[in-house]
Coordinates of C-alpha atoms in Angstrom, one line a residue:
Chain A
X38 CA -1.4 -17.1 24.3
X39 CA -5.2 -17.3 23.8
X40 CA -6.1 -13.5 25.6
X41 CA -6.8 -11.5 22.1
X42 CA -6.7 -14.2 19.2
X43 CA -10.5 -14.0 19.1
X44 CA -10.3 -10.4 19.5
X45 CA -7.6 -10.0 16.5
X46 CA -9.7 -12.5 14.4
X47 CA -12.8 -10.2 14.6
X48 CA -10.7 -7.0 13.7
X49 CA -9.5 -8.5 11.0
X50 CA -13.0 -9.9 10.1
X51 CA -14.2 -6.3 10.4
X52 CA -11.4 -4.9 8.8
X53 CA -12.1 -6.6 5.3
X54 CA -15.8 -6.9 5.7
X55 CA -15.3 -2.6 5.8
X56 CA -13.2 -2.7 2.3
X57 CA -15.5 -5.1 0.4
X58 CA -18.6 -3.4 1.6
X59 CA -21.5 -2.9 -1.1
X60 CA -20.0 -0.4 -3.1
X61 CA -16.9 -2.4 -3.5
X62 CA -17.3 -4.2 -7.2
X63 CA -18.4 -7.8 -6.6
X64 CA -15.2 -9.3 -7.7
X65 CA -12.5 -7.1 -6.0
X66 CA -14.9 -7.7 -2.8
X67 CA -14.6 -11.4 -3.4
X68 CA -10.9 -11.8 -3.9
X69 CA -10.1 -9.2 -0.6
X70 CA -12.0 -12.5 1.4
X71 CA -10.5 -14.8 -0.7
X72 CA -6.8 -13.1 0.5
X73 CA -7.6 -13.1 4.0
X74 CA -9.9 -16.0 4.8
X75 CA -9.4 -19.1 5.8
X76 CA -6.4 -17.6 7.2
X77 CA -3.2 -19.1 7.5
X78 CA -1.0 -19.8 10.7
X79 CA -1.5 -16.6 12.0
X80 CA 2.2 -16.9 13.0
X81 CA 3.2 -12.8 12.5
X82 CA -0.3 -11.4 14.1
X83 CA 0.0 -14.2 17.3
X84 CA 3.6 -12.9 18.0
X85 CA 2.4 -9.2 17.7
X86 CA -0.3 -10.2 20.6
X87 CA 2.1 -11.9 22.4
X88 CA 4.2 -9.4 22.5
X89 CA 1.6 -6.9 23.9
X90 CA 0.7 -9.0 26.4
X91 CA 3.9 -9.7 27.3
X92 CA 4.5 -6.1 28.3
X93 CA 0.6 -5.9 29.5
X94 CA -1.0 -3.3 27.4
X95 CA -3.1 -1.1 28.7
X96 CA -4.1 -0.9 24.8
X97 CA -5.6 -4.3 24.2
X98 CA -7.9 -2.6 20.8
X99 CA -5.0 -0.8 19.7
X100 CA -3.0 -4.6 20.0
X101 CA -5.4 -6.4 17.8
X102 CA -5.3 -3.7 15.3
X103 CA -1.9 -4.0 15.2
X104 CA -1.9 -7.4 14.4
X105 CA -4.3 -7.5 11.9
X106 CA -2.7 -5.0 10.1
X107 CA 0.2 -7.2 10.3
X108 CA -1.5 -9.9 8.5
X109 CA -3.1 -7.8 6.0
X110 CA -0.1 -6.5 4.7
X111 CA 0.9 -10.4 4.9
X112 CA -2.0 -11.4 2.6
X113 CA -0.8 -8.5 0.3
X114 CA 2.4 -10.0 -0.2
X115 CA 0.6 -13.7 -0.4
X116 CA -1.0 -12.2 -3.1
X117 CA 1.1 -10.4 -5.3
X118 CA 4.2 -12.7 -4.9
X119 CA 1.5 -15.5 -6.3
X120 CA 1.0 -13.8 -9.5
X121 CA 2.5 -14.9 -12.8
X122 CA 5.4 -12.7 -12.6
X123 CA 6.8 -13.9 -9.5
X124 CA 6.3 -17.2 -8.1
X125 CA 3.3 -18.2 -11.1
X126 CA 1.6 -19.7 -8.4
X127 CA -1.7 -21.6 -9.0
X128 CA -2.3 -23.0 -5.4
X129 CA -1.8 -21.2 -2.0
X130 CA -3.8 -22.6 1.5
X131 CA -4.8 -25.5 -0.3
X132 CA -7.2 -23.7 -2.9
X133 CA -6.7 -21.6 -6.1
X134 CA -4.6 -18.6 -5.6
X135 CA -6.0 -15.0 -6.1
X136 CA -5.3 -14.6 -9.8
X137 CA -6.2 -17.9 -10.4
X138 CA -9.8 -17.8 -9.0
X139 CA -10.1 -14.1 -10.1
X140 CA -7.9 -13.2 -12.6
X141 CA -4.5 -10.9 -12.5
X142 CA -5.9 -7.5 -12.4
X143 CA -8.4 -8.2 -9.5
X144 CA -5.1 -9.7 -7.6
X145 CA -2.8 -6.8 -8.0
X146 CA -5.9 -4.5 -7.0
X147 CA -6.6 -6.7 -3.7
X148 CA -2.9 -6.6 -3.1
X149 CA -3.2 -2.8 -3.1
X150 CA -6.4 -2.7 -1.1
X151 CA -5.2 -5.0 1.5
X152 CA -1.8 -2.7 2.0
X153 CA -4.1 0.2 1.9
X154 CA -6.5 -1.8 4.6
X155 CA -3.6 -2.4 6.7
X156 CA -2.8 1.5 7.4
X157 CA -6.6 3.1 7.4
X158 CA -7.2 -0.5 10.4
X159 CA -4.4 1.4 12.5
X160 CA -6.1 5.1 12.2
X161 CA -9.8 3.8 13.3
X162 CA -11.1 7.0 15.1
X163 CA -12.4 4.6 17.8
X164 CA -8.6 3.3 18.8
X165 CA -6.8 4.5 22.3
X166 CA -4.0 5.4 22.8
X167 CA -3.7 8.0 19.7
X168 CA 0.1 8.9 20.6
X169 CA 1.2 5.8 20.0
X170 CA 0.3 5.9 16.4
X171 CA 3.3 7.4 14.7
X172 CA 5.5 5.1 16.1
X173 CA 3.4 2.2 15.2
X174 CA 2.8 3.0 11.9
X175 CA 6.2 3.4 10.7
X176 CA 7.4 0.1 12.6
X177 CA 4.7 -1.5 10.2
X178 CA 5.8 0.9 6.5
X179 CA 9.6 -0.5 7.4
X180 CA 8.0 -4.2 7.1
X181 CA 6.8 -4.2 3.7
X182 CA 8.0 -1.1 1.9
X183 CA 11.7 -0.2 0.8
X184 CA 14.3 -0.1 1.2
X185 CA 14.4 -3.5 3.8
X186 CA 10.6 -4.7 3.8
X187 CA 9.1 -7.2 1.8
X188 CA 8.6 -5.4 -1.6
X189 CA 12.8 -4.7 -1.2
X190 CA 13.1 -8.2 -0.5
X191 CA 10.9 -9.7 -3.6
X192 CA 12.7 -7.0 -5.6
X193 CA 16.1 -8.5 -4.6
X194 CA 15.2 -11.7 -7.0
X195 CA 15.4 -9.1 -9.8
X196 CA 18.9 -8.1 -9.1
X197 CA 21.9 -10.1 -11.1
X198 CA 23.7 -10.2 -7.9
X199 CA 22.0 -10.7 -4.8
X200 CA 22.8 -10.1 -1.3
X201 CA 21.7 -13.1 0.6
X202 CA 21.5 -11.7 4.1
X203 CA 19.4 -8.1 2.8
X204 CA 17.0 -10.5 0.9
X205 CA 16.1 -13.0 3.6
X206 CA 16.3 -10.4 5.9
X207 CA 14.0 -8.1 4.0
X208 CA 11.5 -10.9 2.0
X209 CA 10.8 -12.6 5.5
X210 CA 12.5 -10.9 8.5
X211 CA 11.2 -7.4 7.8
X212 CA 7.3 -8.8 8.7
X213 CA 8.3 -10.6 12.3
X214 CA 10.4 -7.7 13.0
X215 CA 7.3 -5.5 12.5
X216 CA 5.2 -7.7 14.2
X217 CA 7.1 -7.8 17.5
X218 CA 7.9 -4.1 16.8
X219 CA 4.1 -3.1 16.7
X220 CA 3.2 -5.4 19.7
X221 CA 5.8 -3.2 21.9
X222 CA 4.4 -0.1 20.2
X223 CA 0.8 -0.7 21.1
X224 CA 2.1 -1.6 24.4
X225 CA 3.5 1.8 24.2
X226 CA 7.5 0.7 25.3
X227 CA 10.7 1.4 23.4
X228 CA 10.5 -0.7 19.9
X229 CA 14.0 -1.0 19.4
X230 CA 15.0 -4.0 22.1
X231 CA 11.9 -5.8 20.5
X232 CA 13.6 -6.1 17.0
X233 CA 16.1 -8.9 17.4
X234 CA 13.7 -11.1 18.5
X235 CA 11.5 -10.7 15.0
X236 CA 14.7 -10.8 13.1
X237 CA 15.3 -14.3 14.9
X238 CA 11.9 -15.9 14.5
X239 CA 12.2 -14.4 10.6
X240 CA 15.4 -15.7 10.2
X241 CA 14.1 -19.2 11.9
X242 CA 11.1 -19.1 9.9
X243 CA 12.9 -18.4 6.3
X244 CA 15.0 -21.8 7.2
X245 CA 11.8 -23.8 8.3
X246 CA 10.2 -22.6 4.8
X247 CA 13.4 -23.4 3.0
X248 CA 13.2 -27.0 4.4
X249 CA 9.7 -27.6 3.8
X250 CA 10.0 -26.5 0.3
X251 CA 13.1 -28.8 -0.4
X252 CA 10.9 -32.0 1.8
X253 CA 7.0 -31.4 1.2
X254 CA 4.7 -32.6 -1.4
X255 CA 2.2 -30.0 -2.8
X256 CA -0.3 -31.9 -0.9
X257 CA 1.2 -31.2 2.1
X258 CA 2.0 -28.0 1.5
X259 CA -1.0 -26.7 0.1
X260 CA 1.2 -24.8 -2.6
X261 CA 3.5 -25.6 -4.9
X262 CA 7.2 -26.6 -4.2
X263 CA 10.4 -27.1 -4.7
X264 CA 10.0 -23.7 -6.0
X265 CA 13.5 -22.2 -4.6
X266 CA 15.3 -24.9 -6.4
X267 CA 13.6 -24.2 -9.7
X268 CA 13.9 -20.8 -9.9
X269 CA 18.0 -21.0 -8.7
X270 CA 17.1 -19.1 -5.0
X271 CA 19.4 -19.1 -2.4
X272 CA 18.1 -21.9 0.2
X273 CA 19.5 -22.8 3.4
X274 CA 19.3 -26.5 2.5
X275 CA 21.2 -25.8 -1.2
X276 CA 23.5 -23.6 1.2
X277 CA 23.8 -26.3 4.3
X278 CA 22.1 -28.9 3.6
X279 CA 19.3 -30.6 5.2
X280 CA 21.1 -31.7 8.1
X281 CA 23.0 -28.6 8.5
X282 CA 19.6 -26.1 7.9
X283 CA 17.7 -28.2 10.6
X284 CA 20.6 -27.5 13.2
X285 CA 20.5 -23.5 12.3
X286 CA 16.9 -23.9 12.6
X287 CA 17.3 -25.1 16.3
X288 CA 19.7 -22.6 16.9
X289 CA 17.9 -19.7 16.0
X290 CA 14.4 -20.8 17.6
X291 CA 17.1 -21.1 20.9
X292 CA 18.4 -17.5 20.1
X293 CA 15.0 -15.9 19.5
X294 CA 13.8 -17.3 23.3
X295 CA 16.8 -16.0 24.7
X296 CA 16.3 -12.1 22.5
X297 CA 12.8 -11.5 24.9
X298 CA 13.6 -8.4 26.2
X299 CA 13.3 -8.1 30.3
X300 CA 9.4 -7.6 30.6
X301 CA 6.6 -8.3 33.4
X302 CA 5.6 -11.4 30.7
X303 CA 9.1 -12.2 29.8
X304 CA 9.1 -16.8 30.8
X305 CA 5.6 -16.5 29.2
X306 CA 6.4 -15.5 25.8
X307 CA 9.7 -17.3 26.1
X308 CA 7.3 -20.4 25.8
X309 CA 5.2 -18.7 23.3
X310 CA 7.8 -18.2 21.3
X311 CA 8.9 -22.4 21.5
X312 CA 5.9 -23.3 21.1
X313 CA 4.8 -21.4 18.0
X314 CA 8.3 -22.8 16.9
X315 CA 6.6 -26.1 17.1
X316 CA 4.0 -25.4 14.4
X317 CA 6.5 -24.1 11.8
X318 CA 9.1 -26.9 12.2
X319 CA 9.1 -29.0 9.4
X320 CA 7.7 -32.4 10.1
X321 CA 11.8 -33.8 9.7
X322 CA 12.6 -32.2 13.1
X323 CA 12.0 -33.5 16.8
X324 CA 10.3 -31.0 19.2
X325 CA 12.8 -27.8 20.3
X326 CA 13.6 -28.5 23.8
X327 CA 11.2 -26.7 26.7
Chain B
X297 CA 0.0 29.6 -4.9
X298 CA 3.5 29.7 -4.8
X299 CA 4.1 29.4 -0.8
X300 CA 4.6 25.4 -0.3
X301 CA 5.8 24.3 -3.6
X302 CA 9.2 23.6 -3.2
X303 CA 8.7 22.0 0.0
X304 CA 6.1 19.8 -1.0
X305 CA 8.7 19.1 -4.2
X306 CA 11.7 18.1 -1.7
X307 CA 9.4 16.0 0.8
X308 CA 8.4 14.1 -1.5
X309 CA 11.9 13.4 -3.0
X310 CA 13.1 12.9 0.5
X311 CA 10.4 10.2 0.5
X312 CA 11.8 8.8 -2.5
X313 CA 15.6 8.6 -1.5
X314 CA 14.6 7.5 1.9
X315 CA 12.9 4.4 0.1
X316 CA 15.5 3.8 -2.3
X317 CA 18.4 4.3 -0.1
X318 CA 21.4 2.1 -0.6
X319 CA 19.9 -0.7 1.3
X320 CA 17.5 -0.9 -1.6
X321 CA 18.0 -3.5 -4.6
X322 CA 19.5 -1.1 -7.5
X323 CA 16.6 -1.7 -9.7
X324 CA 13.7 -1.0 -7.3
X325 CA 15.6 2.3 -6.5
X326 CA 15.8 3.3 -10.1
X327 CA 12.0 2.4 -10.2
X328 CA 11.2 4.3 -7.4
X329 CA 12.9 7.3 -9.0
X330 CA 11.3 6.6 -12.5
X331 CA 7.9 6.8 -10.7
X332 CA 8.2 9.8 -9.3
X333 CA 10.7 12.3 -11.2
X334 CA 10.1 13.8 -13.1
X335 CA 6.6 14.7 -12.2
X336 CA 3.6 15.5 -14.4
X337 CA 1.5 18.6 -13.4
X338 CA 1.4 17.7 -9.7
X339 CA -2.2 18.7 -9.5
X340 CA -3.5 16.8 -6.5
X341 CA -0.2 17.8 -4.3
X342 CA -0.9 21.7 -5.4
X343 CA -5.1 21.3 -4.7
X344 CA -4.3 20.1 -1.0
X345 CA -1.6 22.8 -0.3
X346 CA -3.9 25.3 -1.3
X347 CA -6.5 24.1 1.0
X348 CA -4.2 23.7 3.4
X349 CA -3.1 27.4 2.9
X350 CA -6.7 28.7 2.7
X351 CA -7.3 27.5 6.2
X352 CA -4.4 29.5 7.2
X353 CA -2.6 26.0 8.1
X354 CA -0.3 26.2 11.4
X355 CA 1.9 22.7 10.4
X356 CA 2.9 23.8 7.0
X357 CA 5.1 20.8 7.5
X358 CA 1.9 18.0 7.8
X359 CA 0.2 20.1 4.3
X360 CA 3.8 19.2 2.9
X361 CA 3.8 16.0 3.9
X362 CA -0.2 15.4 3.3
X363 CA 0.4 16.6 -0.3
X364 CA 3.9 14.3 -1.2
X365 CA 1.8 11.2 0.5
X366 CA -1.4 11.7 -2.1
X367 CA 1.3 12.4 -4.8
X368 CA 3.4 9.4 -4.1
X369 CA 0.0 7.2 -4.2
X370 CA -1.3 9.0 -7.6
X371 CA 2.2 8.0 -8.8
X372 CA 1.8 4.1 -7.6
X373 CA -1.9 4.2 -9.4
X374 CA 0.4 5.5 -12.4
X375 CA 2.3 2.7 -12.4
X376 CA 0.6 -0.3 -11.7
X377 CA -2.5 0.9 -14.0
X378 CA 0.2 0.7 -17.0
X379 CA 1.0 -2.6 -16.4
X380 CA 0.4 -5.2 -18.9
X381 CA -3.0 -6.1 -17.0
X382 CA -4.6 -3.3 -17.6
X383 CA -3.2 -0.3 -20.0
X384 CA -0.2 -2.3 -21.3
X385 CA 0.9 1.3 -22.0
X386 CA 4.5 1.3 -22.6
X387 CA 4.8 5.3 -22.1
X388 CA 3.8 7.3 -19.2
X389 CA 5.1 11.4 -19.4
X390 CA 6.8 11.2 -22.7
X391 CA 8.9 8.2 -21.8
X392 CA 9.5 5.0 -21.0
X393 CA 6.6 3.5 -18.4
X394 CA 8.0 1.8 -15.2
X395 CA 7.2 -2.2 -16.2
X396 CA 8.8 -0.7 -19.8
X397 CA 12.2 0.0 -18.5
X398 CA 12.2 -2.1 -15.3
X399 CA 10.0 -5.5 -15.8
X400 CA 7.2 -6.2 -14.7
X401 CA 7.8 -7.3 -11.3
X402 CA 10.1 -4.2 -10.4
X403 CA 7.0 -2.3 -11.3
X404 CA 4.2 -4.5 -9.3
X405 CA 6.8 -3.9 -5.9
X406 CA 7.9 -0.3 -6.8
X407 CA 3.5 0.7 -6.8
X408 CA 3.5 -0.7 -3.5
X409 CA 6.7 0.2 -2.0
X410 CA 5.2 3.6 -3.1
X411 CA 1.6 2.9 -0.9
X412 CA 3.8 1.9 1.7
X413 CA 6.0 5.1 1.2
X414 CA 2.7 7.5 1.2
X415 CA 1.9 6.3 4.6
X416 CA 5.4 6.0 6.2
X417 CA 5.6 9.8 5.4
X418 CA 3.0 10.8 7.3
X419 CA 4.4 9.1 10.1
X420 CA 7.4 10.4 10.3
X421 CA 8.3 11.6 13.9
X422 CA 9.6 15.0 13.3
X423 CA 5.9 16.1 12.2
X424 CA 3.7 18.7 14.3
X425 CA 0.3 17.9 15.2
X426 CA 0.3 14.4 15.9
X427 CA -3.4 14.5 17.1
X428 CA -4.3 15.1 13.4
X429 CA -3.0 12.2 12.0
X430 CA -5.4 9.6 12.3
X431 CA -8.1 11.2 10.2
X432 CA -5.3 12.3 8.1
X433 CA -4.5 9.1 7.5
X434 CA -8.2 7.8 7.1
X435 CA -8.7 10.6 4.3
X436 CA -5.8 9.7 2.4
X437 CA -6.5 5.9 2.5
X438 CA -10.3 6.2 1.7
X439 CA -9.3 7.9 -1.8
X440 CA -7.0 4.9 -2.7
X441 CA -8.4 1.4 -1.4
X442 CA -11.8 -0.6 -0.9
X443 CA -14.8 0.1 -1.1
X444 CA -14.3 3.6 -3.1
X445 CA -10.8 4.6 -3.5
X446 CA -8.7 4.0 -6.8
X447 CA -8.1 -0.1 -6.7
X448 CA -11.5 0.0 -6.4
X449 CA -12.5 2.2 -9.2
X450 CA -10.1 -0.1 -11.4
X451 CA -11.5 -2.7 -10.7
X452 CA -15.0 -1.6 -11.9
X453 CA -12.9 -2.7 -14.9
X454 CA -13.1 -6.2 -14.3
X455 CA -16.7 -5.7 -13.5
X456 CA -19.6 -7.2 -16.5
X457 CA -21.9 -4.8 -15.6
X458 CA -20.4 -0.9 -14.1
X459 CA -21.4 1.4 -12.3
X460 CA -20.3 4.3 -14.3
X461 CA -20.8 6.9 -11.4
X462 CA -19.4 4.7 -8.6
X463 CA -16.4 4.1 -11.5
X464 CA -15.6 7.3 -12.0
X465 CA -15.6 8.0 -8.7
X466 CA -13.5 6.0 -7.3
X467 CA -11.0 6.1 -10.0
X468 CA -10.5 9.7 -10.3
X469 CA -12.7 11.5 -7.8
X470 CA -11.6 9.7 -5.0
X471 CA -7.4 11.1 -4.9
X472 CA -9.0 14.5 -5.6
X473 CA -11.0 14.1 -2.7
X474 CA -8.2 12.8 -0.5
X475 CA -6.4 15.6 -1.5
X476 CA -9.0 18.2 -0.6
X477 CA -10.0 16.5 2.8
X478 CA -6.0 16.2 3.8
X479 CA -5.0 19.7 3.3
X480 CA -7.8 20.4 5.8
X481 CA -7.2 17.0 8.3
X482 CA -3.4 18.8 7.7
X483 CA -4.8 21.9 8.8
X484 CA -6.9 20.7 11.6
X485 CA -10.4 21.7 10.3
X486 CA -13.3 19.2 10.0
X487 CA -12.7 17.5 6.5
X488 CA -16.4 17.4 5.9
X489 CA -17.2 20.3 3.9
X490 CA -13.8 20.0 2.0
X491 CA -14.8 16.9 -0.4
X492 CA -17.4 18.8 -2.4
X493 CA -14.9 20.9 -3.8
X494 CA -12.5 17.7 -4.6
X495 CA -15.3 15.9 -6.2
X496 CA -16.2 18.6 -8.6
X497 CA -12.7 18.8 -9.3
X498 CA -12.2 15.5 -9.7
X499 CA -15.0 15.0 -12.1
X500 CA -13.7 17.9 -14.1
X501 CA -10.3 16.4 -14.2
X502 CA -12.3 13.2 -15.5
X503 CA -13.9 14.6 -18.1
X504 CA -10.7 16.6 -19.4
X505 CA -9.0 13.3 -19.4
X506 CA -11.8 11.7 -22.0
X507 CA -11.7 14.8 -23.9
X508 CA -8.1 14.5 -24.5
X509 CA -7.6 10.8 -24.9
X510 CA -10.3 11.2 -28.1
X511 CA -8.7 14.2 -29.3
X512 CA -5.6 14.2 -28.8
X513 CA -1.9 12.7 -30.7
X514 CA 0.0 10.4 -28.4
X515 CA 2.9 12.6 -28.9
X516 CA 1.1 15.5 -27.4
X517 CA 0.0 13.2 -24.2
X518 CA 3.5 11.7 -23.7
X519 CA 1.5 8.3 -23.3
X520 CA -1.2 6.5 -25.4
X521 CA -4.3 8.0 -26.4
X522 CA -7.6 6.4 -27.6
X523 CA -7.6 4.3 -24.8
X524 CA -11.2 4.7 -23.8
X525 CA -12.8 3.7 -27.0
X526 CA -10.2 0.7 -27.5
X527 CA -11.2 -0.4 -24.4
X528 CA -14.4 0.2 -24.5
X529 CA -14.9 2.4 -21.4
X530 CA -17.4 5.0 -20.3
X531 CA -16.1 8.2 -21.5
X532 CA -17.7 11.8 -21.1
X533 CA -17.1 12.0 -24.6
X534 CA -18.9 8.9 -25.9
X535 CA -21.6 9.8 -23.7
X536 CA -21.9 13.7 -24.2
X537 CA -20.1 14.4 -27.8
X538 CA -17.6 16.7 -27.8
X539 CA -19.3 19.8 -27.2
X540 CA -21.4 18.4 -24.6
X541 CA -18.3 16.7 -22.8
X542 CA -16.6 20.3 -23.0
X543 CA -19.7 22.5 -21.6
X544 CA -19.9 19.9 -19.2
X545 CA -16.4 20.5 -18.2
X546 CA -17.0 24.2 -17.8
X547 CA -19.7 23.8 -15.4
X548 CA -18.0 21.3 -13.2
X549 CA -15.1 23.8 -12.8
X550 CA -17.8 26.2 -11.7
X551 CA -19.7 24.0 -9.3
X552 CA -16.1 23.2 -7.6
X553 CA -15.2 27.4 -7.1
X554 CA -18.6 27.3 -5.8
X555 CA -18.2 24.4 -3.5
X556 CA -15.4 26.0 -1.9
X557 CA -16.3 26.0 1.6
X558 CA -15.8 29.3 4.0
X559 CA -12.5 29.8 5.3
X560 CA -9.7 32.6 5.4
X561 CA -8.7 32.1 2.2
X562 CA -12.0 31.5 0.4
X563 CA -11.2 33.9 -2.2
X564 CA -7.8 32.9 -3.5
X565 CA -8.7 29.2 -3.5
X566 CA -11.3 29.8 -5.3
X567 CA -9.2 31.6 -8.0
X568 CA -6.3 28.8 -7.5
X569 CA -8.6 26.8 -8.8
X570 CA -9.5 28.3 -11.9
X571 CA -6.1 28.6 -12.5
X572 CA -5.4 25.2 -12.4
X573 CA -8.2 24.0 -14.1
X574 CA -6.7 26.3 -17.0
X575 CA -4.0 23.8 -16.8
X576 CA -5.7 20.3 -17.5
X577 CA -8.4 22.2 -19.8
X578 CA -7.8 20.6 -23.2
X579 CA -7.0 23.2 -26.0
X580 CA -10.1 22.5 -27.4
X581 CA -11.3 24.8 -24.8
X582 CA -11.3 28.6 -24.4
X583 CA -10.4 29.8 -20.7
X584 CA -12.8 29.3 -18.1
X585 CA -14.3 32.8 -17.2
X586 CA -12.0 34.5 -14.1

């Protein structure tokens, strides 16, 4: 999928660069970079373009807004769920977390910023396709907000009982399911066949993360782990165990290919969506097969 | 300016019940709730509607939804500047504040499942005049993030050396603004000529609120008072004394009825917002000439 990557990079480049301009105080400035760059994977913003282009928008600018905005609001929840009264995390991408490098104020403001980011990216004046904007924009709010986005799912670890399914679903399904979502809206086709293949790739993704957390070093993981295990969260591999979690991980990579929707780019994405697969699979598994 | 009130007042707790529906984790609901009912004066909400009315606005349904959306961000502000960070204020409105009664991490995801909220609302498909929500949308996110919206003006906090202007600004004048500019983007009008008036207003909100934090009993604010000076902030009142801080109040309400730009309405507005200034004056202060 390399049509729009560089494209989505810039945006998103631009997209900060505009919220830590010079009247943005120093620090705030510095910890909006610090959430966004060096990036990550990319994982949620890549399926958003793929997803475009498998259904060959006519929108291309309105695409790579899209995705950044996907990975801003990402960042944002980076962000926040580092901060001493989630996670307490010191480390993320290999380097001191926000609150870490710039204290915990400065980190819930760039969380905020970065939400905020996300939405003003999507109403640029200079984007086409104007009509499709609506629709965009609330495939994005259902992501991250409440009652089944990522602030609903982080919020689930403060209920006495928790249900399972709503919290992996809405900590890590909501954001692929609004990435593919907002790559069909930009594309300007009905969003709803486009869902159950985020919810898929989510779902695959939550059990990849689950393993890596019960097999990885911090070293390797550039973060700190075994993190579900101390703080009691429900894990695939507590739930399966780690033979039993990588065979659901196979499985749902295997459903998510076969959930593409019938579009012009449908064998292409198929194989996008493998091989993307590929980079999330915890080192324990062989390759999917093609 | 009574026309708009109670629909403004049931959007906006439509917003909230849509976000903490039953899907939502019990606590985040109740959060989401807390945040939002009940209200304090609802001042920004009223200042757009009455734009929005003074321009003889033909989607009384996007003025609605333009005003819940700046009130539902004012209320995330609310709650995420009490927070142990930065106020550590344990009221808010003559009760308990939001990380008070719900932790802190309820409170951190209920401010942004708030942001999210604000914007999700003025996406919602049943609205008229879809062409005018991209710049209504780039209004109402310039008064909130980066560079000069309210994470940014609390973050001047953070700052060693502020920019008391920029501050200021950004943490007060920047909502008011959004509010003026989206009851005109609601209206269709160029949003221009509209932030004057909520920057005067703004400011004159600002210097009310330093008046009353150094004169006032926390029982008669519902929430701390003294704040300023404990904190060591820039404050009107440290800066002008008293009596300066008040005259200077006086003429800020003046400059905004002047900066009221022409429009159908002109008059009324202008005495709307009198009226409401009446409303945050502190009681030190005799009414504002009519």
């Amino acid at each position: 999928m390399p049509i729009g990557d560089s494209d989505f990079e810039q945006v998103l480049r631009s997209a900060v660069e505009e919220a830590a301009d010079a009247r943005c105080p120093k620090l705030l400035a510095a910890a909006l970079h610090h959430s966004v760059f060096p990036g990550g994977a990319r994982v949620r913003p890549k399926l958003c373009l793929a997803v475009a282009l498998a259904n060959h928008c006519d929108a291309p600018a309105l695409a790579a807004a899209a995705a950044a905005s996907v990975e801003l609001l990402h960042c944002a929840s980076l962000v926040h769920d580092d901060m001493p009264c989630f996670d307490n995390a010191d480390e993320r991408r290999g380097r001191q977390s926000v609150h870490t490098a710039y204290g915990e104020p400065i980190a819930l403001l760039a969380g905020d910023a970065l939400i905020v980011s996300a939405f003003a990216l999507l109403a640029r004046p200079q984007l086409p396709a104007k009509n499709r904007l609506s629709q965009l924009m609330r495939v994005v709010a259902e992501g991250v907000g409440a009652p089944c986005g990522i602030a609903a799912g982080q919020a689930w670890e403060s209920e006495p009982v928790v249900d399972v399914s709503l919290y992996h679903r809405a900590k890590t399904g909501a954001l692929f399911i609004a990435a593919t979502a907002a790559g069909a809206a930009a594309a300007g086709v009905d969003v709803a066949p486009w869902k159950l293949l985020g919810a898929k790739i989510g779902e695959a993704y939550q059990v990849a993360d689950d393993i890596q957390d019960a097999t990885s070093t911090p070293e390797q993981l550039g973060k700190p782990c075994g993190v579900d295990v101390a703080l009691n969260r429900p894990s695939a591999v507590s739930e399966l165990g780690l033979e039993g979690a990588t065979h659901r991980l196979r499985e749902l990579v295997e459903e998510g290919v076969a959930a593409v929707p019938p579009c012009a780019g449908r064998a292409e994405l198929q194989e996008v969506v493998r091989q993307q697969a590929q980079r999330f699979l915890p080192k324990v598994c062989a390759p999917v097969a093609a």
